[in-house]
Coordinates of C-alpha atoms in Angstrom, one line a residue:
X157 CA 0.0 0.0 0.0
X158 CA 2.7 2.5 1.2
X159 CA 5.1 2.0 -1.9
X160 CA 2.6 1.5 -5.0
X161 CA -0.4 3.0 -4.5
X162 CA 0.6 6.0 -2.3
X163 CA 3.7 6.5 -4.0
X164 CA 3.5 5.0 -7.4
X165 CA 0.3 5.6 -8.4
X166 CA 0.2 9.5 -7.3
X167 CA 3.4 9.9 -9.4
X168 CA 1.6 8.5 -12.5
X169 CA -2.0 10.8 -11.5
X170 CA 0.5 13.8 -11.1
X171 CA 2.0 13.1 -14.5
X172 CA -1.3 13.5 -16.3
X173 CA -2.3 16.1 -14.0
X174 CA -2.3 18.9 -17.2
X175 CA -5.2 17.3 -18.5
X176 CA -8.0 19.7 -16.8
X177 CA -11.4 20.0 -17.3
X178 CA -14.5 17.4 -17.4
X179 CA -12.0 14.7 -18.2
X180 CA -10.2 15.1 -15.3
X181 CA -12.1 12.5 -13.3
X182 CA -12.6 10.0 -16.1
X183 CA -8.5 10.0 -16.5
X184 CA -7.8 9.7 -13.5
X185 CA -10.5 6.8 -12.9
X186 CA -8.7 5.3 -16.0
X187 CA -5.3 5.3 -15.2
X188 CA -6.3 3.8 -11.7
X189 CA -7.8 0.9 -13.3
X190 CA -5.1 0.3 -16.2
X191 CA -2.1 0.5 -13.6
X192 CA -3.9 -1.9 -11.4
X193 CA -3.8 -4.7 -14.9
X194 CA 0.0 -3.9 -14.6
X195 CA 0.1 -4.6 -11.3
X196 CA -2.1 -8.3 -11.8
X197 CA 1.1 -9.1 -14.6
X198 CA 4.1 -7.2 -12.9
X199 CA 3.4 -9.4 -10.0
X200 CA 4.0 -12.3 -11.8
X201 CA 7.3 -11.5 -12.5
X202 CA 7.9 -10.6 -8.7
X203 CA 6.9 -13.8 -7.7
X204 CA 9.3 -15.6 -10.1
X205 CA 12.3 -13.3 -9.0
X206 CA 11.3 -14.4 -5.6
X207 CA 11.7 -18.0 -7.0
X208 CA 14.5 -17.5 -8.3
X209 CA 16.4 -15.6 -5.9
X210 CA 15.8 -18.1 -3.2
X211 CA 16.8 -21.0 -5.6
X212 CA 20.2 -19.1 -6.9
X213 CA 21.3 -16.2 -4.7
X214 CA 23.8 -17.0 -1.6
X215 CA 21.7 -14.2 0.3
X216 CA 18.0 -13.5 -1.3
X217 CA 15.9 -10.9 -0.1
X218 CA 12.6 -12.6 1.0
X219 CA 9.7 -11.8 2.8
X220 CA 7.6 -14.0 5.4
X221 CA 5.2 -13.8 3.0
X222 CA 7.4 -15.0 0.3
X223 CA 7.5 -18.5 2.3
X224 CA 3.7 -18.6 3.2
X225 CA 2.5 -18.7 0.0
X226 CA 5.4 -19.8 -2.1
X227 CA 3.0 -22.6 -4.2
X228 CA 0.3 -19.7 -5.1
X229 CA -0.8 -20.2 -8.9
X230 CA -0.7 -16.7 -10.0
X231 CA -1.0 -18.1 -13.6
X232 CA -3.2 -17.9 -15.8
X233 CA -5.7 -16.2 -13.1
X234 CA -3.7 -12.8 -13.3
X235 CA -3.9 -12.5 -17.2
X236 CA -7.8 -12.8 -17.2
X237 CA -8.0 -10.6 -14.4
X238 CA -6.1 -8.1 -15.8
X239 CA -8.1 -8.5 -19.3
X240 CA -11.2 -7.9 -17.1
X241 CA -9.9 -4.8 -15.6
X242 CA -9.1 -3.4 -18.4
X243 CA -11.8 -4.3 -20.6
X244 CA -13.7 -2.5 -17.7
X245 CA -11.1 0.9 -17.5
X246 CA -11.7 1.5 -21.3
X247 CA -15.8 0.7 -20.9
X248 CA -16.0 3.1 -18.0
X249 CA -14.5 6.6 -20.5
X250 CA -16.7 8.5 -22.2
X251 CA -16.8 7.6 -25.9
X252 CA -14.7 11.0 -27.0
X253 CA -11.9 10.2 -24.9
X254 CA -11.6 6.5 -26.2
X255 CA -11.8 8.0 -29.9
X256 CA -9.3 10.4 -28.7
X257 CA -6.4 7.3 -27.9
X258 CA -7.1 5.5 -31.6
X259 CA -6.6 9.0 -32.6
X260 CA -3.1 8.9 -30.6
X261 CA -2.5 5.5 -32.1
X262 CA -3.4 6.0 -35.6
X263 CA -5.9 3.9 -35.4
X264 CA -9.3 6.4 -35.3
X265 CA -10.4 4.9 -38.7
X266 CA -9.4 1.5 -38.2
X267 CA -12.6 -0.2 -36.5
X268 CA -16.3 1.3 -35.3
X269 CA -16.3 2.8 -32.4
X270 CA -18.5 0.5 -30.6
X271 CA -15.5 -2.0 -31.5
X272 CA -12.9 0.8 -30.2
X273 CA -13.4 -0.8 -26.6
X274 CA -11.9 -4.3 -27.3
X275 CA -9.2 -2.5 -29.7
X276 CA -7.7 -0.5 -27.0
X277 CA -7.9 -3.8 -24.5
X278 CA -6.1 -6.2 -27.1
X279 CA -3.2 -3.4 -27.4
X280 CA -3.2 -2.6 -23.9
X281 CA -2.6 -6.4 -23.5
X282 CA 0.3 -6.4 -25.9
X283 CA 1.9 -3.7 -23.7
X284 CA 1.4 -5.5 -20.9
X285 CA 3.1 -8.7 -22.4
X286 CA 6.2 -7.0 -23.6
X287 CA 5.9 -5.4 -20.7
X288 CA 6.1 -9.4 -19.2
X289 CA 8.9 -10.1 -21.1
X290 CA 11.5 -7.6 -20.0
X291 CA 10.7 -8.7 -16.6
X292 CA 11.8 -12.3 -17.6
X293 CA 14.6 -10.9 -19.2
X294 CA 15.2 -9.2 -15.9
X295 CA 15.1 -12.5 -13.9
X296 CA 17.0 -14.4 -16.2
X297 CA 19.9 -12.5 -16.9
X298 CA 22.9 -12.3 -14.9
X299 CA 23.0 -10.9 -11.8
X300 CA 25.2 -8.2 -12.5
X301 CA 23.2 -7.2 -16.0
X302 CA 20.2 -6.8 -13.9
X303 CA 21.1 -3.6 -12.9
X304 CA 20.8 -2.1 -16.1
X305 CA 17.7 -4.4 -17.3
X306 CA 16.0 -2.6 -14.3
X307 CA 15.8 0.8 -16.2
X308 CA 13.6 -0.2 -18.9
X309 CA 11.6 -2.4 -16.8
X310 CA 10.8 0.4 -14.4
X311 CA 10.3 2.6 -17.2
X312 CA 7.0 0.2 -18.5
X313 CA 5.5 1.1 -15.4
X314 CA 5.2 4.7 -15.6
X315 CA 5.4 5.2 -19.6
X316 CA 2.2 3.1 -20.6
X317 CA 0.4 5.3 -20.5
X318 CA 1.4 8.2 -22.5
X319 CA 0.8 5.5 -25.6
X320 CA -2.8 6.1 -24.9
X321 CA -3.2 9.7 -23.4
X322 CA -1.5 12.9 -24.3
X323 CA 1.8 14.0 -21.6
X324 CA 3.3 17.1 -20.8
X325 CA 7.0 17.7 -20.6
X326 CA 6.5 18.2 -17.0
X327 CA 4.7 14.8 -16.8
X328 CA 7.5 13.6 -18.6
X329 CA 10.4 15.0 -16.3
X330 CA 8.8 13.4 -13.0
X331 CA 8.4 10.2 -14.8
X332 CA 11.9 10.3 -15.3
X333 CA 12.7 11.7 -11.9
X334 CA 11.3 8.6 -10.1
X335 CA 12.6 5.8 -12.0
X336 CA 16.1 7.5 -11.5
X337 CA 14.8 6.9 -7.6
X338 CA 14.1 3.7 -7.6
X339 CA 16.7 2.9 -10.0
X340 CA 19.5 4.3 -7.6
X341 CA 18.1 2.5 -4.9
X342 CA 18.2 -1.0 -6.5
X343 CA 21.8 -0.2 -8.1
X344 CA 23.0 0.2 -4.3
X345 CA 22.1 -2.8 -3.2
X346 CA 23.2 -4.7 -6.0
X347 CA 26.5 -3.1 -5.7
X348 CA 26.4 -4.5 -1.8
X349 CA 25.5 -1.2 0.1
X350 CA 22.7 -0.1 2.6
X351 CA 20.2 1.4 0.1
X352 CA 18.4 2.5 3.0
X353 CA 21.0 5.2 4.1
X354 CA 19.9 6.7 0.8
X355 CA 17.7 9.7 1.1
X356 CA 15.7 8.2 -2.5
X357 CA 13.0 11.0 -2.2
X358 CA 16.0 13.4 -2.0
X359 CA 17.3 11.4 -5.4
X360 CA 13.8 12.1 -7.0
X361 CA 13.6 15.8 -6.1
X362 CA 17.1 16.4 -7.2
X363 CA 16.4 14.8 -10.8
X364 CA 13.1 16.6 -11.3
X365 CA 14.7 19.7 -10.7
X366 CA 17.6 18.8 -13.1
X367 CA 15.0 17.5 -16.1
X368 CA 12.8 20.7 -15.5
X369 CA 15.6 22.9 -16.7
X370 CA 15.7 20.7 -20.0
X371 CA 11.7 21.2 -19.9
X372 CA 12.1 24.6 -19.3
X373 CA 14.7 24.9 -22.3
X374 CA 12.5 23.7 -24.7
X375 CA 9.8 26.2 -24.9
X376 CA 7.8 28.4 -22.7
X377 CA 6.0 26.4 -20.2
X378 CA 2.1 26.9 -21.0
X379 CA -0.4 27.0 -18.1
X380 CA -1.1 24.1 -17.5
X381 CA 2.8 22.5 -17.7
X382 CA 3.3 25.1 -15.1
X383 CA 0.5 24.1 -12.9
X384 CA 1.9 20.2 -13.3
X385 CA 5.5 21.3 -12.8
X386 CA 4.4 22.9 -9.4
X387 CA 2.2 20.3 -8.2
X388 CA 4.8 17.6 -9.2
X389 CA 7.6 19.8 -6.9
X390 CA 5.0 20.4 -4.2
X391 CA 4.2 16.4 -4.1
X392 CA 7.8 15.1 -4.2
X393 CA 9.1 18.2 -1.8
X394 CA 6.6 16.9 0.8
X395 CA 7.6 13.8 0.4
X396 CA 11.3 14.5 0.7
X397 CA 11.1 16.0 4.0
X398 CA 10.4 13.9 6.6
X399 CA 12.8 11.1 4.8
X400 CA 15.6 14.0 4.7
X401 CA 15.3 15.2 8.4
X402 CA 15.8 11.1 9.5
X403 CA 18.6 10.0 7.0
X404 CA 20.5 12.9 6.3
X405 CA 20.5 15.2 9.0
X406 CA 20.5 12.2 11.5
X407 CA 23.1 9.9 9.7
X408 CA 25.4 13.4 9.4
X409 CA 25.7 13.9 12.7
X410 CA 26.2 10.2 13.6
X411 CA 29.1 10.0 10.6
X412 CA 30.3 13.4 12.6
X413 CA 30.4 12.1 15.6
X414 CA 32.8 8.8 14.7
X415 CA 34.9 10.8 12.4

């Protein structure tokens, strides 16, 4: 809960955030819905890494619950579920806004808009299996590739959606900013330190300041990339500081203290 859907998902809401108006709600109900049919296949590749790790790693990182329920089918149970839930998350948007992605895609002409519903679900399902596939890559390759496999991997969880739904720069740049976190984070342990004693909402805030001068060099920033620029900082500022105030002001004076 604390990790995906107050961190993750806000970070993909914020990203869209530009797109004001009546389809505001509609969005936002949509993106909810398609990142949970991530979530039903991502988690299928967590499992197996779980698998995995415990069956080739000197040291793997597993949870209780890892052991508990370590003979869970999750397949093919996730797949439908995730054809249901999204089948349902393109159903729910008005027609315009469905006309509006095949429009994105190309593909406005293509089938009737009646038919537009299963369209968008049988590409959304192609995302989600290539999406599948660089997470086997992931577990498969060697261990000290993985680092570098991680990137794109993460980057399928916060760039689905713009194949579907207009983004700003801005969107773009925190995007960018919080795979960079999580990225760092993963890239530390793997290298053998205490990713922990990283301030990763510090990493994230430091990066989305660093892409929004490249956003800012592009063009002038319109209303509403301004209003998503500042909600973005306002978001990743707020949740910087208490994770700031325990690991780096903390740690520094302990490091002070034995130096």
């Amino acid at each position: 809960m604390k990790q995906v859907f107050l961190e993750e998902l806000p970070v993909i809401l914020i990203m869209f955030a530009a797109l004001h108006g009546p389809s505001i709600v509609p969005v936002f109900i949509f993106l909810v819905m398609i990142f949970v049919s991530y979530l039903l296949v991502y988690e299928i590749g967590y499992a197996q890494n779980d698998t995995i790790g415990e069956r080739t790693e000197a040291q793997p990182k597993l949870s209780e619950a890892y052991y508990a329920h370590r003979k869970l089918r999750m397949e093919p149970e996730a797949w439908v579920w995730a054809t249901l839930v999204t089948l349902a998350a393109f159903a729910v948007i008005p027609m315009e806004l469905r006309v509006s992605m095949l429009a994105n895609l190309g593909l406005r002409d293509t089938a009737p808009t009646e038919a537009g519903i299963f369209l968008l679900t049988a590409i959304w399902m192609v995302f989600l299996g290539l999406s599948r596939m660089v997470f086997y890559a992931f577990n498969h390759v060697p261990l000290a590739w993985r680092v570098f496999v991680y990137l794109p991997l993460h980057a399928t969880k916060y760039f689905g959606p713009p194949l579907l739904l207009p983004i700003h720069p801005g969107g773009v740049a925190l995007g960018f900013a919080q795979i960079v976190r999580t990225w760092s984070m993963y890239a530390i342990r793997r290298a053998g330190g205490d990713e922990h004693a990283l301030s990763s909402q510090m990493v994230r805030l430091t990066f989305l300041c660093m892409f929004s001068v490249v956003v800012f060099s592009i063009a002038e920033l319109t209303r509403d990339e301004a209003f998503l620029l500042a909600l973005a900082f306002a978001f990743c500022i707020l949740r910087a500081l208490p994770e700031a105030r325990k690991k780096m002001f903390g740690s520094a004076a302990r490091l002070g203290k034995v130096l």
